[in-house]
Amino acid sequence: DIQMTQSPSTLSASVGDRVTITCRASQNINIWLAWYQHKPGKAPKLLIYKASSLDYGVPSTFSGSGSGTEFTLTINGLQPDDFATYYCQQYNRYPWTFGQGTKVDIK
Amino acid sequence: QVQLQESGPGLVRPSQTLSLTCTVSGDSISSGDYCYNWIRQPPGKGLEWIGNIYDNGKTYYTPSLTSRASISLDASNNQFSLRLNSVTAADTAFYYCARGLGTVPMDYWGQGILVTVSP
């Protein structure tokens, strides 16, 4: 299985901050990486697919980059609605696997 | 607007079979090269992909659940289902269904259903 490792596990930030989350794959996954936002009691929401493509309706404050084994999710100008847990997920090879999650909370 | 909705029992006895259904509305389940996924999240833990099925019937599962999980399609009712045999307390989780297409792995998700395994 391909292991996905996110850092940090928890991140404390303020509204307006620029936030960066890193995701590393245990082997080359090309660009086959997605990012999801998850809030308690709600369905996970796809933010980014193919490492850097924004899903429909996702604010441009979110961006993704990377290829191979190292990827980043950046939030430019954190908004109150952005406090949540973020997961990366590889879909280069079965079984699909998620990172352990990064919780973004209020400083 | 595509919507997915999970349904099934919220309580399952240990050693029994967990059976969940995901009803798709707003689009035909067999209208394209979609894949239909099941994902779960144990309380306080992260997301775990369980498996998926394509509209040609091909299935994939995470190795730790391959021997116990089965995903199927029911085009006549626009649904897909998950069966998980021989459940234990470790299978207690929120279960989500999700749809993907091509290079987009899972863009539409259900709201999730909590399944508790308890005597």
Coordinates of N, CA and C in Angstrom, one line a residue:
Chain A
D1 N 0.8 -1.2 0.0 CA 0.0 0.0 0.0 C 0.9 1.3 0.0
I2 N 0.4 2.3 -0.6 CA 1.1 3.6 -0.6 C 0.7 4.3 0.7
Q3 N 1.7 4.7 1.5 CA 1.4 5.4 2.8 C 1.5 6.9 2.5
M4 N 0.5 7.6 3.1 CA 0.4 9.1 2.9 C 0.7 9.7 4.3
T5 N 1.6 10.6 4.4 CA 1.9 11.2 5.7 C 1.8 12.7 5.6
Q6 N 0.9 13.2 6.4 CA 0.6 14.7 6.5 C 1.4 15.3 7.6
S7 N 1.8 16.6 7.4 CA 2.3 17.4 8.5 C 1.9 18.8 8.3
P8 N 1.6 19.5 9.5 CA 1.6 19.0 10.8 C 0.3 18.2 11.0
S9 N 0.1 17.6 12.2 CA -1.1 16.9 12.5 C -2.1 17.9 13.0
T10 N -1.7 19.0 13.7 CA -2.5 20.0 14.1 C -1.8 21.4 13.8
L11 N -2.7 22.3 13.5 CA -2.1 23.7 13.1 C -3.0 24.7 13.7
S12 N -2.5 25.6 14.5 CA -3.3 26.7 15.1 C -3.0 28.0 14.3
A13 N -4.0 28.6 13.8 CA -3.9 29.8 13.0 C -5.0 30.8 13.3
S14 N -4.8 32.0 12.8 CA -5.8 33.1 12.9 C -6.4 33.4 11.6
V15 N -7.6 34.0 11.6 CA -8.2 34.5 10.4 C -7.3 35.4 9.7
G16 N -7.1 35.2 8.4 CA -6.3 36.0 7.5 C -4.9 35.4 7.3
D17 N -4.5 34.4 8.1 CA -3.2 33.8 8.0 C -3.1 33.0 6.7
R18 N -1.9 32.8 6.3 CA -1.6 31.9 5.2 C -1.1 30.6 5.8
V19 N -1.8 29.5 5.4 CA -1.6 28.2 6.0 C -1.1 27.2 4.9
T20 N -0.1 26.4 5.3 CA 0.4 25.4 4.4 C 0.4 24.0 5.0
I21 N -0.1 23.0 4.4 CA -0.1 21.6 4.9 C 0.6 20.8 3.8
T22 N 1.5 19.9 4.4 CA 2.3 19.1 3.5 C 1.8 17.6 3.5
C23 N 1.9 17.0 2.4 CA 1.5 15.6 2.3 C 2.6 14.8 1.5
R24 N 3.1 13.8 2.1 CA 4.2 13.0 1.4 C 3.7 11.6 1.2
A25 N 4.0 11.1 0.0 CA 3.7 9.7 -0.4 C 4.9 8.8 -0.3
S26 N 4.7 7.6 0.1 CA 5.8 6.6 0.3 C 6.4 6.2 -1.0
Q27 N 5.7 6.4 -2.1 CA 6.2 6.2 -3.5 C 5.6 7.2 -4.5
N28 N 6.2 7.2 -5.7 CA 5.8 8.2 -6.7 C 4.3 8.0 -7.0
I29 N 3.5 9.0 -6.9 CA 2.1 9.0 -7.3 C 1.8 10.0 -8.4
N30 N 2.8 10.4 -9.1 CA 2.6 11.4 -10.2 C 1.8 12.6 -9.6
I31 N 0.7 12.9 -10.2 CA -0.2 14.0 -9.8 C -1.5 13.5 -9.2
W32 N -1.6 12.2 -9.0 CA -2.9 11.6 -8.6 C -3.1 11.8 -7.1
L33 N -3.4 13.1 -6.7 CA -3.6 13.4 -5.3 C -4.7 14.3 -5.2
A34 N -5.6 14.1 -4.2 CA -6.7 15.0 -3.9 C -6.6 15.5 -2.5
W35 N -7.3 16.6 -2.3 CA -7.4 17.2 -0.9 C -8.9 17.4 -0.6
Y36 N -9.2 17.0 0.7 CA -10.6 17.2 1.1 C -10.6 18.0 2.4
Q37 N -11.7 18.7 2.6 CA -12.0 19.4 3.8 C -13.1 18.6 4.6
H38 N -12.9 18.4 5.9 CA -13.9 17.7 6.6 C -14.3 18.4 7.9
K39 N -15.6 18.6 8.1 CA -16.1 19.2 9.3 C -16.9 18.2 10.1
P40 N -16.9 18.3 11.4 CA -17.7 17.3 12.2 C -19.2 17.2 11.8
G41 N -19.7 16.1 11.6 CA -21.1 15.9 11.2 C -21.5 16.2 9.8
K42 N -20.5 16.5 9.0 CA -20.7 16.8 7.6 C -19.9 15.8 6.7
A43 N -20.3 15.8 5.4 CA -19.6 15.0 4.4 C -18.3 15.7 4.1
P44 N -17.3 14.9 3.9 CA -16.0 15.5 3.4 C -16.3 16.2 2.0
K45 N -15.5 17.3 1.8 CA -15.7 18.1 0.6 C -14.4 18.1 -0.2
L46 N -14.6 17.7 -1.5 CA -13.4 17.7 -2.4 C -13.0 19.1 -2.6
L47 N -11.7 19.4 -2.4 CA -11.2 20.8 -2.7 C -10.4 20.8 -4.0
I48 N -9.5 19.8 -4.1 CA -8.5 19.8 -5.2 C -8.3 18.4 -5.6
Y49 N -8.2 18.2 -6.9 CA -7.8 16.9 -7.5 C -6.7 17.1 -8.5
K50 N -6.1 16.0 -8.9 CA -4.9 16.0 -9.8 C -3.9 17.0 -9.3
A51 N -3.7 17.0 -8.0 CA -2.7 17.8 -7.2 C -2.9 19.3 -7.2
S52 N -3.5 19.9 -8.3 CA -3.6 21.3 -8.3 C -4.9 21.9 -9.0
S53 N -5.8 21.0 -9.4 CA -7.0 21.4 -10.0 C -8.1 21.7 -8.9
L54 N -8.6 22.9 -9.0 CA -9.6 23.3 -8.0 C -11.0 22.7 -8.4
D55 N -11.7 22.1 -7.5 CA -13.0 21.6 -7.8 C -14.0 22.8 -8.0
Y56 N -15.1 22.5 -8.6 CA -16.1 23.6 -8.9 C -16.6 24.2 -7.6
G57 N -16.6 25.5 -7.6 CA -17.1 26.3 -6.4 C -16.2 26.4 -5.3
V58 N -15.0 25.9 -5.4 CA -14.0 26.0 -4.3 C -13.3 27.4 -4.4
P59 N -13.3 28.1 -3.3 CA -12.6 29.5 -3.4 C -11.2 29.4 -3.9
S60 N -10.8 30.5 -4.6 CA -9.4 30.5 -5.1 C -8.4 30.8 -4.0
T61 N -8.9 31.0 -2.8 CA -7.9 31.1 -1.7 C -7.2 29.7 -1.4
F62 N -7.8 28.6 -1.9 CA -7.2 27.3 -1.8 C -6.4 27.0 -3.1
S63 N -5.2 26.5 -2.8 CA -4.4 26.0 -4.0 C -3.6 24.8 -3.6
G64 N -3.3 24.0 -4.6 CA -2.5 22.8 -4.4 C -1.3 22.7 -5.3
S65 N -0.2 22.1 -4.9 CA 0.9 22.0 -5.7 C 1.6 20.7 -5.4
G66 N 2.6 20.3 -6.3 CA 3.4 19.2 -6.1 C 3.2 18.1 -7.1
S67 N 4.1 17.1 -7.1 CA 4.0 16.0 -7.9 C 5.0 14.9 -7.4
G68 N 4.9 13.7 -7.8 CA 5.8 12.7 -7.3 C 5.5 12.2 -5.9
T69 N 6.2 12.7 -5.0 CA 6.0 12.2 -3.6 C 5.7 13.4 -2.6
E70 N 5.8 14.6 -3.0 CA 5.6 15.7 -2.1 C 4.6 16.7 -2.6
F71 N 3.6 17.0 -1.8 CA 2.5 17.9 -2.2 C 2.2 18.9 -1.1
T72 N 1.6 20.0 -1.4 CA 1.2 21.0 -0.5 C -0.2 21.5 -0.8
L73 N -0.9 21.8 0.3 CA -2.2 22.5 0.2 C -2.0 23.9 0.9
T74 N -2.3 24.9 0.2 CA -2.1 26.3 0.8 C -3.5 27.0 0.8
I75 N -3.7 27.6 2.0 CA -4.9 28.5 2.1 C -4.4 29.9 2.3
N76 N -4.7 30.8 1.3 CA -4.2 32.2 1.4 C -5.3 33.0 2.0
G77 N -5.1 33.5 3.2 CA -6.1 34.3 3.9 C -7.2 33.4 4.5
L78 N -6.9 32.8 5.6 CA -7.8 31.8 6.3 C -9.1 32.5 6.7
Q79 N -10.2 31.9 6.3 CA -11.5 32.4 6.7 C -12.1 31.6 7.8
P80 N -13.1 32.2 8.6 CA -13.7 31.4 9.7 C -14.2 30.1 9.3
D81 N -14.7 30.0 8.0 CA -15.3 28.7 7.5 C -14.3 27.7 7.2
D82 N -13.0 28.1 7.2 CA -11.9 27.2 6.8 C -11.4 26.3 8.0
F83 N -11.8 26.6 9.2 CA -11.4 25.8 10.3 C -12.0 24.4 10.3
A84 N -11.2 23.4 10.1 CA -11.7 22.1 9.7 C -10.5 21.1 9.7
T85 N -10.7 19.9 9.4 CA -9.6 18.9 9.2 C -9.5 18.7 7.7
Y86 N -8.2 18.6 7.3 CA -7.9 18.4 5.9 C -7.2 17.1 5.7
Y87 N -7.6 16.4 4.6 CA -7.0 15.1 4.3 C -6.5 15.1 2.9
C88 N -5.3 14.5 2.7 CA -4.9 14.2 1.3 C -5.2 12.8 1.0
Q89 N -5.3 12.4 -0.2 CA -5.7 11.1 -0.6 C -5.0 10.8 -2.0
Q90 N -4.3 9.6 -2.1 CA -3.7 9.3 -3.4 C -4.7 8.3 -4.1
Y91 N -4.7 8.5 -5.4 CA -5.5 7.6 -6.3 C -4.7 7.2 -7.5
N92 N -3.4 7.1 -7.3 CA -2.5 6.6 -8.3 C -2.6 5.1 -8.5
R93 N -2.8 4.4 -7.3 CA -2.8 3.0 -7.3 C -3.7 2.5 -6.2
Y94 N -4.3 1.3 -6.5 CA -5.2 0.7 -5.5 C -4.3 -0.1 -4.5
P95 N -4.7 -0.1 -3.2 CA -5.9 0.6 -2.6 C -5.6 2.1 -2.5
W96 N -6.7 2.9 -2.7 CA -6.6 4.3 -2.4 C -6.3 4.5 -0.9
T97 N -5.5 5.5 -0.6 CA -5.2 5.7 0.8 C -5.2 7.2 1.1
F98 N -5.6 7.5 2.4 CA -5.7 8.9 2.9 C -4.5 9.1 3.8
G99 N -4.1 10.4 4.0 CA -3.3 10.8 5.0 C -4.0 10.8 6.3
Q100 N -3.3 11.0 7.4 CA -4.0 10.9 8.8 C -4.8 12.1 9.1
G101 N -4.7 13.2 8.3 CA -5.4 14.4 8.6 C -4.6 15.5 9.3
T102 N -5.0 16.7 9.0 CA -4.4 17.9 9.6 C -5.6 18.8 10.1
K103 N -5.6 18.9 11.4 CA -6.7 19.8 12.0 C -6.2 21.2 12.1
V104 N -7.0 22.1 11.5 CA -6.7 23.5 11.5 C -7.6 24.2 12.5
D105 N -7.1 24.6 13.6 CA -8.0 25.2 14.6 C -7.6 26.7 14.9
I106 N -8.4 27.3 15.7 CA -8.2 28.7 16.0 C -7.2 29.0 17.0
K107 N -6.2 29.9 16.7 CA -5.2 30.2 17.6 C -5.8 31.0 18.8
Chain B
Q1 N -28.8 18.4 -9.8 CA -27.8 18.3 -8.7 C -27.7 16.8 -8.2
V2 N -26.6 16.3 -8.3 CA -26.4 14.9 -7.9 C -26.4 14.9 -6.3
Q3 N -27.1 13.9 -5.8 CA -27.1 13.7 -4.3 C -26.9 12.2 -4.0
L4 N -26.2 11.9 -2.9 CA -26.1 10.6 -2.5 C -26.6 10.5 -1.0
Q5 N -27.2 9.4 -0.7 CA -27.8 9.2 0.7 C -27.6 7.8 1.1
E6 N -26.9 7.7 2.3 CA -26.7 6.3 2.9 C -27.9 5.9 3.7
S7 N -28.2 4.6 3.7 CA -29.3 4.1 4.6 C -28.9 2.7 5.1
G8 N -29.5 2.4 6.2 CA -29.2 1.1 6.8 C -29.3 1.1 8.3
P9 N -29.2 0.0 8.9 CA -29.3 -0.1 10.4 C -28.2 0.7 11.1
G10 N -28.5 1.4 12.2 CA -27.5 2.1 12.9 C -26.8 1.2 14.0
L11 N -27.4 0.0 14.2 CA -26.8 -0.9 15.2 C -26.7 -2.3 14.6
V12 N -25.6 -2.9 14.7 CA -25.4 -4.2 14.3 C -24.7 -5.0 15.4
R13 N -25.1 -6.3 15.5 CA -24.6 -7.1 16.6 C -23.2 -7.7 16.1
P14 N -22.3 -7.9 17.1 CA -21.0 -8.5 16.7 C -21.2 -9.9 16.0
S15 N -20.4 -10.1 15.0 CA -20.4 -11.4 14.2 C -21.4 -11.3 13.1
Q16 N -22.3 -10.3 13.1 CA -23.4 -10.2 12.1 C -22.8 -9.5 10.9
T17 N -23.7 -9.3 9.9 CA -23.3 -8.6 8.7 C -23.9 -7.2 8.6
L18 N -23.0 -6.2 8.4 CA -23.4 -4.8 8.2 C -23.8 -4.6 6.7
S19 N -25.0 -4.1 6.5 CA -25.5 -3.9 5.1 C -25.9 -2.4 5.0
L20 N -25.3 -1.7 4.1 CA -25.7 -0.3 3.8 C -26.0 -0.1 2.3
T21 N -26.8 0.8 2.1 CA -27.2 1.2 0.7 C -27.0 2.7 0.5
C22 N -26.5 3.0 -0.7 CA -26.4 4.4 -1.1 C -27.3 4.7 -2.3
T23 N -28.2 5.6 -2.1 CA -29.1 5.9 -3.2 C -28.7 7.2 -3.9
V24 N -28.5 7.1 -5.2 CA -28.1 8.2 -6.0 C -29.3 8.9 -6.7
S25 N -29.4 10.2 -6.5 CA -30.4 10.9 -7.2 C -29.8 12.1 -8.0
G26 N -30.5 12.5 -9.1 CA -30.1 13.5 -9.9 C -29.3 13.1 -11.1
D27 N -29.0 11.8 -11.2 CA -28.3 11.2 -12.3 C -28.4 9.7 -12.3
S28 N -28.3 9.1 -13.5 CA -28.4 7.7 -13.5 C -27.1 7.0 -13.1
I29 N -27.2 6.0 -12.3 CA -26.0 5.3 -11.8 C -25.2 4.7 -12.9
S30 N -25.8 4.4 -14.1 CA -25.1 3.8 -15.2 C -25.0 4.7 -16.4
S31 N -24.9 6.0 -16.2 CA -24.9 7.0 -17.3 C -23.5 7.3 -17.7
G32 N -22.5 6.8 -17.0 CA -21.1 7.2 -17.4 C -20.1 6.3 -16.7
D33 N -18.8 6.6 -16.9 CA -17.7 5.8 -16.4 C -17.4 6.2 -14.9
Y34 N -18.5 6.0 -14.1 CA -18.3 6.4 -12.7 C -17.8 5.3 -11.9
C35 N -17.2 5.7 -10.7 CA -16.9 4.7 -9.7 C -17.6 5.1 -8.4
Y36 N -18.0 4.1 -7.7 CA -18.9 4.3 -6.6 C -18.1 3.7 -5.4
N37 N -17.9 4.6 -4.4 CA -17.0 4.3 -3.3 C -17.7 4.2 -1.9
W38 N -17.1 3.5 -1.0 CA -17.4 3.5 0.4 C -16.2 3.9 1.2
I39 N -16.4 4.7 2.1 CA -15.3 5.2 3.0 C -15.9 5.2 4.4
R40 N -15.0 5.0 5.4 CA -15.5 5.1 6.8 C -14.6 5.9 7.7
Q41 N -15.1 6.3 8.8 CA -14.3 7.1 9.8 C -14.7 6.6 11.2
P42 N -13.9 5.8 11.8 CA -14.1 5.4 13.2 C -14.1 6.7 14.1
P43 N -14.9 6.7 15.2 CA -15.0 7.9 16.0 C -13.6 8.3 16.5
G44 N -13.3 9.6 16.3 CA -12.0 10.1 16.7 C -10.8 9.8 15.8
K45 N -11.0 9.1 14.7 CA -9.9 8.7 13.8 C -10.1 9.3 12.4
G46 N -9.2 9.0 11.5 CA -9.2 9.5 10.2 C -10.1 8.7 9.2
L47 N -10.0 9.2 8.0 CA -10.8 8.5 6.9 C -10.1 7.3 6.4
E48 N -10.9 6.2 6.1 CA -10.4 5.0 5.6 C -11.2 4.6 4.3
W49 N -10.5 4.5 3.2 CA -11.2 4.1 2.0 C -11.5 2.6 2.1
I50 N -12.7 2.1 1.9 CA -13.1 0.7 2.0 C -12.9 0.0 0.6
G51 N -13.5 0.6 -0.4 CA -13.5 0.0 -1.7 C -14.4 0.7 -2.7
N52 N -14.4 0.3 -3.9 CA -15.3 0.9 -4.9 C -15.7 -0.1 -6.0
I53 N -16.6 0.3 -6.8 CA -17.1 -0.5 -7.9 C -17.4 0.4 -9.1
Y54 N -17.0 -0.1 -10.3 CA -17.2 0.7 -11.5 C -18.5 0.2 -12.2
D55 N -19.0 1.0 -13.1 CA -20.3 0.6 -13.7 C -20.2 -0.7 -14.6
N56 N -18.9 -1.1 -14.8 CA -18.8 -2.4 -15.5 C -18.7 -3.6 -14.5
G57 N -18.8 -3.3 -13.2 CA -18.9 -4.3 -12.2 C -17.5 -4.6 -11.5
K58 N -16.5 -4.0 -12.0 CA -15.1 -4.3 -11.5 C -15.1 -3.6 -10.1
T59 N -14.5 -4.4 -9.1 CA -14.4 -3.9 -7.7 C -13.0 -3.9 -7.2
Y60 N -12.7 -3.0 -6.3 CA -11.4 -2.9 -5.6 C -11.7 -2.7 -4.1
Y61 N -10.8 -3.3 -3.3 CA -11.0 -3.2 -1.9 C -9.7 -2.9 -1.2
T62 N -9.8 -2.3 0.0 CA -8.5 -2.2 0.8 C -8.2 -3.5 1.3
P63 N -6.9 -3.9 1.3 CA -6.5 -5.3 1.7 C -7.1 -5.8 3.0
S64 N -7.1 -4.9 4.0 CA -7.5 -5.4 5.4 C -9.0 -5.8 5.4
L65 N -9.8 -5.4 4.4 CA -11.2 -5.7 4.4 C -11.6 -6.6 3.3
T66 N -10.7 -6.9 2.4 CA -11.0 -7.7 1.2 C -11.8 -9.0 1.5
S67 N -11.4 -9.7 2.6 CA -12.1 -11.0 2.9 C -13.5 -10.8 3.4
R68 N -13.8 -9.6 3.9 CA -15.1 -9.4 4.6 C -16.1 -8.4 3.8
A69 N -15.5 -7.6 2.9 CA -16.4 -6.6 2.3 C -16.8 -7.0 0.9
S70 N -18.0 -6.5 0.5 CA -18.5 -6.8 -0.8 C -19.4 -5.5 -1.2
I71 N -19.0 -5.0 -2.4 CA -19.8 -3.8 -3.0 C -20.5 -4.3 -4.2
S72 N -21.7 -3.8 -4.4 CA -22.5 -4.2 -5.5 C -23.3 -3.0 -6.0
L73 N -23.7 -3.1 -7.3 CA -24.5 -2.1 -8.0 C -25.9 -2.6 -8.2
D74 N -26.9 -1.7 -8.1 CA -28.3 -2.1 -8.4 C -28.8 -0.9 -9.3
A75 N -28.6 -1.1 -10.6 CA -29.0 0.0 -11.5 C -30.5 0.2 -11.6
S76 N -31.2 -0.8 -11.4 CA -32.7 -0.6 -11.5 C -33.2 0.3 -10.4
N77 N -32.5 0.4 -9.2 CA -32.9 1.2 -8.2 C -32.0 2.4 -8.0
N78 N -31.0 2.6 -8.9 CA -30.1 3.6 -8.8 C -29.4 3.7 -7.5
Q79 N -28.9 2.5 -7.1 CA -28.3 2.3 -5.7 C -27.0 1.5 -5.9
F80 N -26.1 1.6 -4.9 CA -25.0 0.7 -4.7 C -24.9 0.4 -3.2
S81 N -24.4 -0.8 -2.9 CA -24.4 -1.3 -1.5 C -23.1 -1.8 -1.0
L82 N -23.0 -1.8 0.3 CA -21.8 -2.4 1.0 C -22.3 -3.5 1.9
R83 N -21.7 -4.6 1.9 CA -21.9 -5.6 2.9 C -20.5 -5.9 3.5
L84 N -20.5 -5.9 4.9 CA -19.3 -6.2 5.6 C -19.7 -7.3 6.6
N85 N -19.0 -8.5 6.4 CA -19.3 -9.7 7.2 C -18.6 -9.7 8.5
S86 N -19.1 -10.5 9.5 CA -18.4 -10.8 10.7 C -17.8 -9.5 11.4
V87 N -18.7 -8.6 11.6 CA -18.3 -7.3 12.2 C -17.9 -7.4 13.7
T88 N -17.0 -6.6 14.1 CA -16.6 -6.4 15.5 C -16.8 -5.0 15.9
A89 N -16.5 -4.7 17.2 CA -16.5 -3.3 17.6 C -15.6 -2.4 16.8
A90 N -14.6 -2.9 16.3 CA -13.6 -2.1 15.5 C -14.3 -1.6 14.2
D91 N -15.4 -2.1 13.8 CA -16.1 -1.7 12.6 C -17.1 -0.6 12.9
T92 N -17.2 -0.2 14.2 CA -18.0 1.0 14.5 C -17.4 2.2 13.9
A93 N -18.2 3.0 13.1 CA -17.7 4.1 12.4 C -18.9 4.8 11.7
F94 N -18.5 6.1 11.2 CA -19.4 6.7 10.2 C -19.0 6.2 8.9
Y95 N -20.0 5.8 8.1 CA -19.8 5.2 6.8 C -20.4 6.2 5.8
Y96 N -19.5 6.5 4.8 CA -19.9 7.4 3.7 C -19.8 6.7 2.4
C97 N -20.7 7.1 1.5 CA -20.6 6.7 0.1 C -20.2 8.0 -0.7
A98 N -19.6 7.7 -1.9 CA -19.1 8.8 -2.7 C -19.0 8.4 -4.1
R99 N -19.1 9.3 -5.1 CA -19.0 9.0 -6.5 C -17.8 9.7 -7.1
G100 N -17.1 9.0 -8.0 CA -16.0 9.7 -8.7 C -16.2 9.4 -10.2
L101 N -15.4 10.2 -11.0 CA -15.5 10.1 -12.4 C -14.1 10.4 -13.0
G102 N -13.5 9.5 -13.8 CA -12.3 9.8 -14.5 C -11.2 10.2 -13.5
T103 N -10.6 11.4 -13.7 CA -9.5 11.9 -12.9 C -9.9 12.5 -11.6
V104 N -11.2 12.6 -11.4 CA -11.8 13.1 -10.1 C -12.2 12.0 -9.2
P105 N -11.5 11.7 -8.1 CA -11.7 10.5 -7.4 C -13.1 10.4 -6.7
M106 N -13.4 11.4 -5.9 CA -14.7 11.4 -5.1 C -15.2 12.8 -4.9
D107 N -16.1 13.2 -5.8 CA -16.5 14.6 -5.7 C -17.9 14.8 -5.1
Y108 N -18.8 13.8 -5.2 CA -20.1 13.8 -4.5 C -20.1 12.8 -3.4
W109 N -20.5 13.3 -2.2 CA -20.5 12.4 -1.1 C -21.9 12.4 -0.4
G110 N -22.2 11.3 0.2 CA -23.4 11.3 1.1 C -23.1 11.9 2.4
Q111 N -24.1 12.2 3.3 CA -23.9 12.8 4.6 C -23.3 11.9 5.6
G112 N -23.3 10.6 5.3 CA -22.7 9.7 6.3 C -23.8 9.1 7.2
I113 N -23.5 7.9 7.7 CA -24.4 7.2 8.6 C -23.5 6.5 9.7
L114 N -23.9 6.7 10.9 CA -23.2 6.1 12.0 C -23.7 4.7 12.2
V115 N -22.7 3.7 12.2 CA -23.1 2.3 12.5 C -22.3 1.9 13.7
T116 N -23.0 1.4 14.7 CA -22.4 1.0 15.9 C -22.5 -0.5 16.0
V117 N -21.4 -1.2 16.3 CA -21.4 -2.6 16.5 C -21.4 -2.9 18.0
S118 N -22.5 -3.5 18.5 CA -22.6 -3.7 20.0 C -23.6 -4.8 20.2
P119 N -23.4 -5.5 21.3 CA -24.3 -6.6 21.6 C -25.7 -6.1 21.9

